[in-house]
Coordinates of C-alpha atoms in Angstrom, one line a residue:
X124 CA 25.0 -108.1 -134.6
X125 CA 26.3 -106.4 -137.3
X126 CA 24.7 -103.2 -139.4
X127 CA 24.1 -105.4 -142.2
X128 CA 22.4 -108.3 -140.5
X129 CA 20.6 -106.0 -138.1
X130 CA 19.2 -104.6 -141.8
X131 CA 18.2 -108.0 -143.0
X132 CA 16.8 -108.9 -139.7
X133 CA 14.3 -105.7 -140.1
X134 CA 13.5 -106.4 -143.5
X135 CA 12.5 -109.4 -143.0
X136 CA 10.7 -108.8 -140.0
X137 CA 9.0 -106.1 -141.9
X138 CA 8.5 -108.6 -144.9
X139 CA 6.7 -111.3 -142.8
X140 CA 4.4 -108.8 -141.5
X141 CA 3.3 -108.2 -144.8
X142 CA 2.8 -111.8 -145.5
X143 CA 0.7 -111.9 -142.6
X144 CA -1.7 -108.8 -143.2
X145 CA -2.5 -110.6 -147.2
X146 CA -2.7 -113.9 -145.2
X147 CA -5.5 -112.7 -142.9
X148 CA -7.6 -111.0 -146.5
X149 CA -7.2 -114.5 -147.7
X150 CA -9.3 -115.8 -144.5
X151 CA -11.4 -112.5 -145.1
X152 CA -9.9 -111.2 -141.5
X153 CA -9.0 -107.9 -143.4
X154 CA -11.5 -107.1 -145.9
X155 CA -9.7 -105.6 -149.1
X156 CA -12.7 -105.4 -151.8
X157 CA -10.3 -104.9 -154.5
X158 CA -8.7 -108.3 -154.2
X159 CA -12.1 -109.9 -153.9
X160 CA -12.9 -108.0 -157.6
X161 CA -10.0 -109.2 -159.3
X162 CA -10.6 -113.2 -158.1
X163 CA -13.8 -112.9 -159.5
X164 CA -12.5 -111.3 -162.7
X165 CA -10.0 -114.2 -162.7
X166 CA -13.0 -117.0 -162.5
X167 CA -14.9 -115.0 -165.2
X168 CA -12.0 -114.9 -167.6
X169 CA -11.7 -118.6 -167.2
X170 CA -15.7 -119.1 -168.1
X171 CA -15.4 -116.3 -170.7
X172 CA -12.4 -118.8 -172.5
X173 CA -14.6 -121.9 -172.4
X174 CA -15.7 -122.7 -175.8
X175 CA -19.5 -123.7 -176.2
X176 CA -19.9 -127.0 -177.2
X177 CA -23.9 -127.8 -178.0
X178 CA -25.5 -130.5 -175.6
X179 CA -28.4 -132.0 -177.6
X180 CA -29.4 -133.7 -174.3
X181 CA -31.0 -130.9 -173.0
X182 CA -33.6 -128.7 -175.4
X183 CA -35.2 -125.0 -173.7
X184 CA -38.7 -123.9 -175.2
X185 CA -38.5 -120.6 -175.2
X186 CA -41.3 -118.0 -174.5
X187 CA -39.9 -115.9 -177.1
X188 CA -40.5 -112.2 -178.3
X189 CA -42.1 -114.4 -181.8
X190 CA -44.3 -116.5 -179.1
X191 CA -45.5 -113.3 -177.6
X192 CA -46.4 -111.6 -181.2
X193 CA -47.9 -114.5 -182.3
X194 CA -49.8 -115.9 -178.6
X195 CA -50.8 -112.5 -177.2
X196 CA -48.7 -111.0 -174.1
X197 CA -47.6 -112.7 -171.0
X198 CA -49.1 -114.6 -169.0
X199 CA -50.8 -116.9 -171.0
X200 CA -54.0 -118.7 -170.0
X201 CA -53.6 -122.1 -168.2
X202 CA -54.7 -123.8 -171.5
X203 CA -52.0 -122.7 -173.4
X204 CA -49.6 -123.8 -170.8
X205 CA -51.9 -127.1 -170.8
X206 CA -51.2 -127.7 -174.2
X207 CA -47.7 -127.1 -174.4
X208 CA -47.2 -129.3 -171.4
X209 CA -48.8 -131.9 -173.7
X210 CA -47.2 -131.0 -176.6
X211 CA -43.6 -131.6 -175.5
X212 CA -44.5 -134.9 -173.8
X213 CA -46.9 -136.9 -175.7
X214 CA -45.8 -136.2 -179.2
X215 CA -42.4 -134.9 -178.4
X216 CA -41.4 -137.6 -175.9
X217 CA -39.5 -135.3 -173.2
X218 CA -38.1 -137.6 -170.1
X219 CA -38.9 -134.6 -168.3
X220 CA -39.9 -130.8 -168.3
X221 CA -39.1 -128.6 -166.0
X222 CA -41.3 -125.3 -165.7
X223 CA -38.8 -122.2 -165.2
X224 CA -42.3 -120.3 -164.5
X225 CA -44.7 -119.3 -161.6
X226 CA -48.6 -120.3 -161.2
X227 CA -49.0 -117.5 -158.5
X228 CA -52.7 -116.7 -158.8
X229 CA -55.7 -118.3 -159.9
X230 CA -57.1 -118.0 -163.9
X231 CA -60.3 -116.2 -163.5
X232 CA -63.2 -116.7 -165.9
X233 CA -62.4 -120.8 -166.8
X234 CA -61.5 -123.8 -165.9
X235 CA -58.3 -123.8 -167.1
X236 CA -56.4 -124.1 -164.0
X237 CA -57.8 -127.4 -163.4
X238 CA -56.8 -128.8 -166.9
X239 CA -53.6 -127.7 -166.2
X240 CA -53.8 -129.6 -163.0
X241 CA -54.8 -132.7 -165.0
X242 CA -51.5 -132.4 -167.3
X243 CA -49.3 -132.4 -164.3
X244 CA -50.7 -135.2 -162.8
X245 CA -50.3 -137.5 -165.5
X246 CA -46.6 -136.4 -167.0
X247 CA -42.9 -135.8 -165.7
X248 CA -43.5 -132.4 -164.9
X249 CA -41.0 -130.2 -162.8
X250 CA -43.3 -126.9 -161.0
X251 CA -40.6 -123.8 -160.0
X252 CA -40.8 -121.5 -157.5
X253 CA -39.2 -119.1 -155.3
X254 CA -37.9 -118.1 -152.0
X255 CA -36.9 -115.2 -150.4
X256 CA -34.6 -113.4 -147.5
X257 CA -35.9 -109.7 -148.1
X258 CA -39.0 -109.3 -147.9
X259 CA -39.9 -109.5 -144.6
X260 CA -41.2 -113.4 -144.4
X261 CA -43.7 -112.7 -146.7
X262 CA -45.5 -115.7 -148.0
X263 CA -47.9 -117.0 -151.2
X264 CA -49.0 -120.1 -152.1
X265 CA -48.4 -124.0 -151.3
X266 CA -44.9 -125.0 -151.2
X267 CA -43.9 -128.9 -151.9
X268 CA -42.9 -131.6 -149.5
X269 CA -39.5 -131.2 -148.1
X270 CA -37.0 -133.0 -149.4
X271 CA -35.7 -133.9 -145.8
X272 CA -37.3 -132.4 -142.2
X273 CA -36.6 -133.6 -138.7
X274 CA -33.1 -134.7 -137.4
X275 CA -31.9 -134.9 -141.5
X276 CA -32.8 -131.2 -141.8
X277 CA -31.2 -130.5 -138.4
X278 CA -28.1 -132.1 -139.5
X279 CA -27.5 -130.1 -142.6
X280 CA -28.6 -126.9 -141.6
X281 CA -25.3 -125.7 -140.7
X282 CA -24.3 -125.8 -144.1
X283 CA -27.0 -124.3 -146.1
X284 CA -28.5 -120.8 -146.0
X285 CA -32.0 -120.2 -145.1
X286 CA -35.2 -118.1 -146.3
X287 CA -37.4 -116.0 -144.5
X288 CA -40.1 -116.2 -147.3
X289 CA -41.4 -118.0 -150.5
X290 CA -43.8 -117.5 -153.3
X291 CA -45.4 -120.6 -154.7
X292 CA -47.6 -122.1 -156.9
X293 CA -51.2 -122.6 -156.4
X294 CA -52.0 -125.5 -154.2
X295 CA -53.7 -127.1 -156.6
X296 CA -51.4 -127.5 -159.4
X297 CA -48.8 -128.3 -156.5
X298 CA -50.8 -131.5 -155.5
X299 CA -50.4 -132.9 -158.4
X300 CA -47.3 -132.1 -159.8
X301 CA -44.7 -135.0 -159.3
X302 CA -41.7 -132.8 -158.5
X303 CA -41.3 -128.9 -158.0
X304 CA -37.8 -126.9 -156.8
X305 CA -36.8 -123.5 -156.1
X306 CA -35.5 -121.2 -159.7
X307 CA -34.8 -118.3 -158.1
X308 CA -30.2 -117.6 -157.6
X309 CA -31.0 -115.1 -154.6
X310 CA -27.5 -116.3 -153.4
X311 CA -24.1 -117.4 -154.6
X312 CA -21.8 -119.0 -151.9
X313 CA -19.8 -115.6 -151.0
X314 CA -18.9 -114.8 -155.0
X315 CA -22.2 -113.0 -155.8
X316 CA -21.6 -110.0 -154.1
X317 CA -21.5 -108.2 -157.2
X318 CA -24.9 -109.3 -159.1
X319 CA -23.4 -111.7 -161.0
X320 CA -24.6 -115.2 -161.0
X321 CA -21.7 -117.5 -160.9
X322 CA -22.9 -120.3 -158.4
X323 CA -27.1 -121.6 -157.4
X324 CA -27.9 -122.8 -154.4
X325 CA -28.7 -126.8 -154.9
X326 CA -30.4 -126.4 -151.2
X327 CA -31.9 -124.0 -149.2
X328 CA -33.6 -124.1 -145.5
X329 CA -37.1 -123.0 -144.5
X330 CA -38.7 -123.4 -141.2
X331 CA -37.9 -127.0 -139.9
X332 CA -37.3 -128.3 -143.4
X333 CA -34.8 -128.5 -146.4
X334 CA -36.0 -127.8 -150.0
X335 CA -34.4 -128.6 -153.6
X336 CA -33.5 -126.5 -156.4
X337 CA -35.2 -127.1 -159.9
X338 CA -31.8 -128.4 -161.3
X339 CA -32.3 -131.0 -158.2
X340 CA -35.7 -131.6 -158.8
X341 CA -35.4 -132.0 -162.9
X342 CA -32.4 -133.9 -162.2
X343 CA -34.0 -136.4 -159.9
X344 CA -37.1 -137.1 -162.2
X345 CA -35.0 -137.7 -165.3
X346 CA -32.6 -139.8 -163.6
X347 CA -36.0 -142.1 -162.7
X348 CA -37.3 -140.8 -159.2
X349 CA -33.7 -140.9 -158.0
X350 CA -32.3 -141.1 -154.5
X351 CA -30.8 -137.9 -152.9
X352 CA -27.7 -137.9 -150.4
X353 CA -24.9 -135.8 -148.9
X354 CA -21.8 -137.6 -148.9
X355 CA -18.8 -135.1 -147.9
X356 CA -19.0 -132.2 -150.5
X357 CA -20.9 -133.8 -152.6
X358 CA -24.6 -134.4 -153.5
X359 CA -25.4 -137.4 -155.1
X360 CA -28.4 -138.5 -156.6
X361 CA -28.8 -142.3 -157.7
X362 CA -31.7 -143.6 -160.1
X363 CA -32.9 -145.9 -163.1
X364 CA -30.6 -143.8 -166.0
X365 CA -27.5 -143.1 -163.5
X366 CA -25.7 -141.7 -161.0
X367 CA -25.1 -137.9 -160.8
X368 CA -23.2 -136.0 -158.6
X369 CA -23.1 -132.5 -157.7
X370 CA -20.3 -130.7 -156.0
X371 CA -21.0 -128.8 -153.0
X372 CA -19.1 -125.4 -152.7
X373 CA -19.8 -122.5 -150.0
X374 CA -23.0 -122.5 -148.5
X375 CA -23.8 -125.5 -150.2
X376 CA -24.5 -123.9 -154.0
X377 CA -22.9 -125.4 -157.3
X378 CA -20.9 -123.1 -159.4
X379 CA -22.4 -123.0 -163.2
X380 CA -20.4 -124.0 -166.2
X381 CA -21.1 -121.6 -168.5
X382 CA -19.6 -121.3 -171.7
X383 CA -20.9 -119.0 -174.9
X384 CA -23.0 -115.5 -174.7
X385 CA -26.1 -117.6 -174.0
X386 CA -29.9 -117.3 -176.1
X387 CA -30.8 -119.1 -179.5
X388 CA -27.4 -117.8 -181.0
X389 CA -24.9 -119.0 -178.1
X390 CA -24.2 -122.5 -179.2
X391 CA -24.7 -124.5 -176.0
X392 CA -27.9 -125.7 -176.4
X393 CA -30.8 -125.9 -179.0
X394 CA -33.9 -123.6 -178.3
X395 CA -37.3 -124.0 -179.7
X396 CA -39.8 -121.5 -180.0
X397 CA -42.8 -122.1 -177.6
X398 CA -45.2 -121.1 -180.4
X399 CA -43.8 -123.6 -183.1
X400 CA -44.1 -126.4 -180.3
X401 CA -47.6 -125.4 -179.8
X402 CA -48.3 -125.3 -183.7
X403 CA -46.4 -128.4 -184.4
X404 CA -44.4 -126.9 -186.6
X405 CA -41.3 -129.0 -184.9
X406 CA -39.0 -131.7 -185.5
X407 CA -40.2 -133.8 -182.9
X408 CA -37.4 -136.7 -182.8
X409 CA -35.5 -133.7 -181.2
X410 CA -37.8 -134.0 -178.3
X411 CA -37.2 -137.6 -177.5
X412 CA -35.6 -138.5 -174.0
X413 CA -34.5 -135.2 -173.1
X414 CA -34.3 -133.0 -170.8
X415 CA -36.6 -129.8 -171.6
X416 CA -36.3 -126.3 -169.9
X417 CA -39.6 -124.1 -170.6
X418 CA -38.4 -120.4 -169.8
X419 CA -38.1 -117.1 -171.8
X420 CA -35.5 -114.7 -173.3
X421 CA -38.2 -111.9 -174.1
X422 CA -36.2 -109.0 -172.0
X423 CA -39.9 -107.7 -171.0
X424 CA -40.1 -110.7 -168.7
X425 CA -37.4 -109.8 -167.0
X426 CA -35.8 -112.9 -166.5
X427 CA -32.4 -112.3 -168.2
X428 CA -29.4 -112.2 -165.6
X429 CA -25.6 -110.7 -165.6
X430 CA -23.3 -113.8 -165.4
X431 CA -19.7 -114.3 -166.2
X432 CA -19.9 -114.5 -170.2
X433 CA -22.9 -111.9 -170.6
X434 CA -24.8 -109.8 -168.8
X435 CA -28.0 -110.2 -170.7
X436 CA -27.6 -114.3 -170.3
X437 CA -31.1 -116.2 -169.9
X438 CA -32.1 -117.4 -166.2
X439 CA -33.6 -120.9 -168.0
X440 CA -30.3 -121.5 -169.3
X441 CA -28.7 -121.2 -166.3
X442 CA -30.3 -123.7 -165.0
X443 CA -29.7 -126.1 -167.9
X444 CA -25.5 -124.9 -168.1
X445 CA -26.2 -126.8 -164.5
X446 CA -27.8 -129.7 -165.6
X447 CA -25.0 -130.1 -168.5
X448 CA -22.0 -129.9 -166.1
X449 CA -23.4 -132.5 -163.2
X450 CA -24.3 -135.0 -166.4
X451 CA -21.0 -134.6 -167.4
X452 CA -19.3 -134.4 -164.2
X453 CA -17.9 -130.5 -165.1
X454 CA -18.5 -128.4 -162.4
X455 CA -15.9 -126.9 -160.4
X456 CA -15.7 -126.6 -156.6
X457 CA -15.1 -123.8 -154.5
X458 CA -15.0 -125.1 -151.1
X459 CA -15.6 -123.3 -147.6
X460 CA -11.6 -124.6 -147.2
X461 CA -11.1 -122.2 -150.0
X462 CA -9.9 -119.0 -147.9
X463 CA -7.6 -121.5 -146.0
X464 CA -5.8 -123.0 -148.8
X465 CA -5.1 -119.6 -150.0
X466 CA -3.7 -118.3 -146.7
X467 CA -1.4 -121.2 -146.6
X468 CA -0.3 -120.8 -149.7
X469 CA 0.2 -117.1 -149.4
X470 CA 2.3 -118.5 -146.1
X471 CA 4.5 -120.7 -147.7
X472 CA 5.4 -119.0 -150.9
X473 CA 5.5 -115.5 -149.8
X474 CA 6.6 -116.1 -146.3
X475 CA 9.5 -117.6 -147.6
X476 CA 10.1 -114.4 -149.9
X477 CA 10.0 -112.6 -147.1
X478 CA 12.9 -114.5 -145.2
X479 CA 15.5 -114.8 -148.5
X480 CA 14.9 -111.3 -150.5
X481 CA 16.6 -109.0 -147.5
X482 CA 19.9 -111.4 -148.6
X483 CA 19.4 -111.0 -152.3
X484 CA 20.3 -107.6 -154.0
X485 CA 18.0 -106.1 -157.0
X486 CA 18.5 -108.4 -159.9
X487 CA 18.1 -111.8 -157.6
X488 CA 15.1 -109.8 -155.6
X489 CA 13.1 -109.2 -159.2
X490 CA 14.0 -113.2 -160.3
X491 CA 13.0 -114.4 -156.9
X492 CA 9.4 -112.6 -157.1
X493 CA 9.0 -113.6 -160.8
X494 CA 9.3 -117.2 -159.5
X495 CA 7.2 -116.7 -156.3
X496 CA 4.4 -115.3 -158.3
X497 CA 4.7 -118.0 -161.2
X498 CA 4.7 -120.9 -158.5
X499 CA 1.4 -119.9 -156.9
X500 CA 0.0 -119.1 -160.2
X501 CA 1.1 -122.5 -161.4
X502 CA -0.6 -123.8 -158.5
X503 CA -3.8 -122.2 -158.9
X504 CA -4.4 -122.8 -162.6
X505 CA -2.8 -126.7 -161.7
X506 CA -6.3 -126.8 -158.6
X507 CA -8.4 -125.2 -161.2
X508 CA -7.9 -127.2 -164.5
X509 CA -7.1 -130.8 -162.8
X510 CA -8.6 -130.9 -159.5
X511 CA -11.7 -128.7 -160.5
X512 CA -10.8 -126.4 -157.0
X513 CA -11.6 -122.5 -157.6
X514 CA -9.1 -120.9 -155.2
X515 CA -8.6 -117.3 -154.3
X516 CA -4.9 -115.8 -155.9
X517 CA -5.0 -112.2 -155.8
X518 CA -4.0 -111.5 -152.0
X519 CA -1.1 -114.3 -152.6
X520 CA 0.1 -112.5 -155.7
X521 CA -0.2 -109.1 -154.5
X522 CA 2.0 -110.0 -151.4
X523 CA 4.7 -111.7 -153.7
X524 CA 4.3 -108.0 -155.6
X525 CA 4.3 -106.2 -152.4
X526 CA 7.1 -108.1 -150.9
X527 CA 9.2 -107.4 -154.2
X528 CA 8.8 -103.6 -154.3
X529 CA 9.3 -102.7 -150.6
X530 CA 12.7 -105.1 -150.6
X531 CA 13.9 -103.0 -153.8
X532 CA 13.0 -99.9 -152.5
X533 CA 14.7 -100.9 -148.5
X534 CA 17.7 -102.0 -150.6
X535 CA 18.3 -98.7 -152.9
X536 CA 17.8 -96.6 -149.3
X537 CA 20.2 -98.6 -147.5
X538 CA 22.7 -98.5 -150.7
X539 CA 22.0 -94.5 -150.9
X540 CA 23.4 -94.4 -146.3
X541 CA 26.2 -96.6 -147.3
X542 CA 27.2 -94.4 -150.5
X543 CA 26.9 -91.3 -148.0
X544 CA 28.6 -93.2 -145.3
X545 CA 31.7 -93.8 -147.8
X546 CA 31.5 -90.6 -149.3
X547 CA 31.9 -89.4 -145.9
X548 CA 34.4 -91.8 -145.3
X549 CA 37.0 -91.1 -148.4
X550 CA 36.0 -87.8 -149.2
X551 CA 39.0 -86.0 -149.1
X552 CA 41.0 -89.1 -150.9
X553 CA 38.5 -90.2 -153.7
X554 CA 37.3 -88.4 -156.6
X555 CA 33.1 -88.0 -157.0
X556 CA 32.9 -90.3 -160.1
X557 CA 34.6 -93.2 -158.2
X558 CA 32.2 -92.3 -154.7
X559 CA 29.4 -92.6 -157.1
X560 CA 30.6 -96.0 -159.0
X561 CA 30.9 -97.8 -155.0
X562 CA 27.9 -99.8 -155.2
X563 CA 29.9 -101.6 -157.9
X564 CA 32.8 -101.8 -156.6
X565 CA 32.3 -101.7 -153.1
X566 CA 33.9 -103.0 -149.9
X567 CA 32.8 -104.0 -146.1
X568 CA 32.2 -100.3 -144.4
X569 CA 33.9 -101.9 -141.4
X570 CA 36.8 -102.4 -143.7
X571 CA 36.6 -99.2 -145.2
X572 CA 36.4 -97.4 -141.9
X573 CA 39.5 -99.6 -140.6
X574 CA 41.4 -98.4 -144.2
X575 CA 40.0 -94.5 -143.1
X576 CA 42.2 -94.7 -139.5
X577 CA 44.9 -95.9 -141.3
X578 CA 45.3 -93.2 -143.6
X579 CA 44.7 -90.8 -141.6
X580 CA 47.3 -91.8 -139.4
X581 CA 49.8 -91.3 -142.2
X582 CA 48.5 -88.4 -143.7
X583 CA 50.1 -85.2 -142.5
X584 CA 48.2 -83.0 -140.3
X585 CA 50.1 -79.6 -141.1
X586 CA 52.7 -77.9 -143.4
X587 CA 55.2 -78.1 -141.4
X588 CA 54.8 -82.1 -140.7
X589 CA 54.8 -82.5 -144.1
X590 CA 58.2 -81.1 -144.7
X591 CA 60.0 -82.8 -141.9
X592 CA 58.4 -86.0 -142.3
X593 CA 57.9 -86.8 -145.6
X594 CA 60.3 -89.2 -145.9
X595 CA 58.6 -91.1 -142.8
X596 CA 55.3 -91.0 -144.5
X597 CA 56.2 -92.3 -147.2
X598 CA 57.1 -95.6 -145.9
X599 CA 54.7 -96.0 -143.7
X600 CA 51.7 -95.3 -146.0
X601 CA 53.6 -97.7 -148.8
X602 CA 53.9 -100.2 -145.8
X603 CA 49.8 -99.8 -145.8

């Protein structure tokens, strides 16, 4: 084998080892947190670009700082709640409402805790609650019946992570509630890591049994009492109004579509102030057939979370940015396939990098990555945008990067030996500013080397050579 090709052979051996080690941080075999950062940055550029566009089919009442001023601080009595309930159903019409708040403990002093339970039971109410993994299996209150137990809940527990604990509403406003589901975003399919909400777990396992979320739950009642099933990767829920569906990503969550800085002013959807609901001092018509979200943007209720586009963005309208993307069939997918697709990709593209670059000099190396790294960005932005799949990129781009710079800089120190080499070589016979022009006008070292022997052979090796044999030289070196 020959210098060059034993060079080429290296590089490229070198080059596929690369590819490899940003293969294996696409499957997550060699954790590189950096790369992880910058595919989440990617994602939340993409949500950051989305413009809002106002969805009238969803209204939140909102607990508001004005609410608070005007009501008295939080929590309210029962009553209040009572009367909103009413409000929003009776004279405002709601299909549903789903309560993005916790009836922990009993009202002491009234009976107002069983008028509330006499709202529920005679409206399309939706009761939150929570569970929890950190706290030591610590439990309050009476959850709901499970949306599927024995073999079912066998069956998909592979797939969907489970709680240790829960806190839950009192069990007597849980009997009579038609539907309640879990609010709380404790998890978000491997791309929470950071705090920030991008995904909610649609399901979530306790003890024997399988639970909903409150996007499930408000989704089911306003669909009519629809059916629930897992076909594939996706949950689909089938009633009077429709058929929704729900794709399943990691750990079986939904990633949110949001879109706008969230709250009163971001566009998306229309709030109402929970104290001009309870005064009347609404448009009611605005009410009618929709889904409504009761929740709170008062930051001393603590219930404003760091997401993509803000990080002072309402929990309640998370929820309904969920709601909006299933209804219209929005909502992006990141699959537990995801870190696979990646690594093949990163194979392909880069592998074949690896394999052509060592035979390309600087100018064709530099085009060659340009148009790696274009092609599996074209290919990511193609998955996003069309086949609503949200794929890792970074570790595929930064081996096309890596794979670029270490071929450049293996090519300029094998161009720097062979300049030596022929320097070396044709010292005595060249001048330094045509040595130092050679990588431009440069020939086989084997060839140069063969030219070397030659001359010396006609060159003459003392003064008194040269005298009696000039004439000899001469024609031999012109015969060269």
């Amino acid at each position: 084998m020959s210098p060059l090709l034993r060079s080429r052979f290296w590089r490229a051996l070198a080059g596929l080892a690369i590819v490899a080690a940003f293969a294996a941080a696409d499957l997550g075999v060699l954790r590189i947190d950096s790369l992880s950062a910058l595919d989440r940055e990617l994602y939340d550029g993409r949500q950051r670009l989305a413009a809002p566009v106002r969805d009238d089919r969803i209204v939140i009442v909102d607990v508001d700082e004005r609410s608070l001023a005007e009501r008295g601080r939080w929590p309210w009595d029962r009553g209040a709640i009572a009367a909103l309930v009413h409000s929003l159903v009776d004279r405002g019409g709601a299909a549903v409402v789903g309560l993005d708040i916790l009836f922990a403990e009993r009202q002491a002093g009234s009976d107002d805790d069983a008028r509330l339970a006499r709202t529920l039971a005679e409206r399309p109410v939706v009761l939150g609650y929570y569970f929890t993994s950190d706290r030591d299996g610590r439990t309050s209150g009476a959850l709901p019946a499970p949306l599927y137990d024995g073999d079912a809940a066998r069956e998909l527990a592979p797939r969907i992570t489970r709680a240790s604990g829960y806190g839950a509403n009192l069990a007597e406003l849980q009997r009579t509630a038609r539907a309640s589901g879990f609010f709380n975003p404790f998890l978000g399919g491997g791309l929470d890591s950071d705090g920030v909400i991008r995904a909610l777990p649609l399901l979530i396992g306790y003890g024997d049994a399988i639970y909903d979320s409150l996007a499930v739950a408000v989704m089911r009642e306003y669909l009519g009492n629809a059916s629930l099933a897992v076909q594939g990767d996706r949950l689909v829920l089938d009633g009077a109004r429709g058929r929704v569906e729900f794709p399943v990503s990691a750990q079986f969550t939904a990633m949110v579509p949001l879109a706008g800085r969230g709250g009163p002013n971001g566009g998306r959807f229309r709030y109402l102030s929970a104290s001009d609901v309870l005064d009347g001092r609404v448009d009611w018509s605005l009410l009618r057939d929709r889904i409504v979200l009761v929740g709170t943007t008062a930051p001393g209720l603590t219930d404003l979370r760091a997401t993509p586009v803000s990080e002072v963005f309402p929990g309640v309208e998370i929820h309904a940015s969920l709601l909006s993307g299933a209804l219209d069939g929005r909502i992006k997918q990141r699959v537990a396939e995801a870190p696979t697709i990646a690594a093949l990709l990163t194979l392909a593209v880069a592998g074949l990098l690896a394999l052509a670059l060592p035979a390309l000099g600087a100018l064709g190396a530099v085009v060659a990555s340009v148009v790696g790294a274009m092609t599996l960005a074209g290919a990511n932005a193609i998955a996003y945008s069309n086949l609503g799949q949200v794929l890792p990129l970074s570790a595929s781009l930064a081996a096309v990067l890596a794979l670029g710079l270490f071929n450049l800089a293996a090519g300029w120190l094998s161009e720097g030996r062979a300049r030596r080499a022929m320097t070396q070589l044709f010292g005595e016979y060249l001048s330094p500013s045509w040595s130092s022009r050679w990588p431009a006008t440069r020939m086989p070292i084997a060839s140069a080397r063969a030219r070397t022997a030659s001359s010396r052979s006609c060159s003459p090796t003392s003064a008194a050579s040269r005298g009696s044999r000039r004439r000899w030289s001469r024609r031999r070196c012109a015969s060269t």
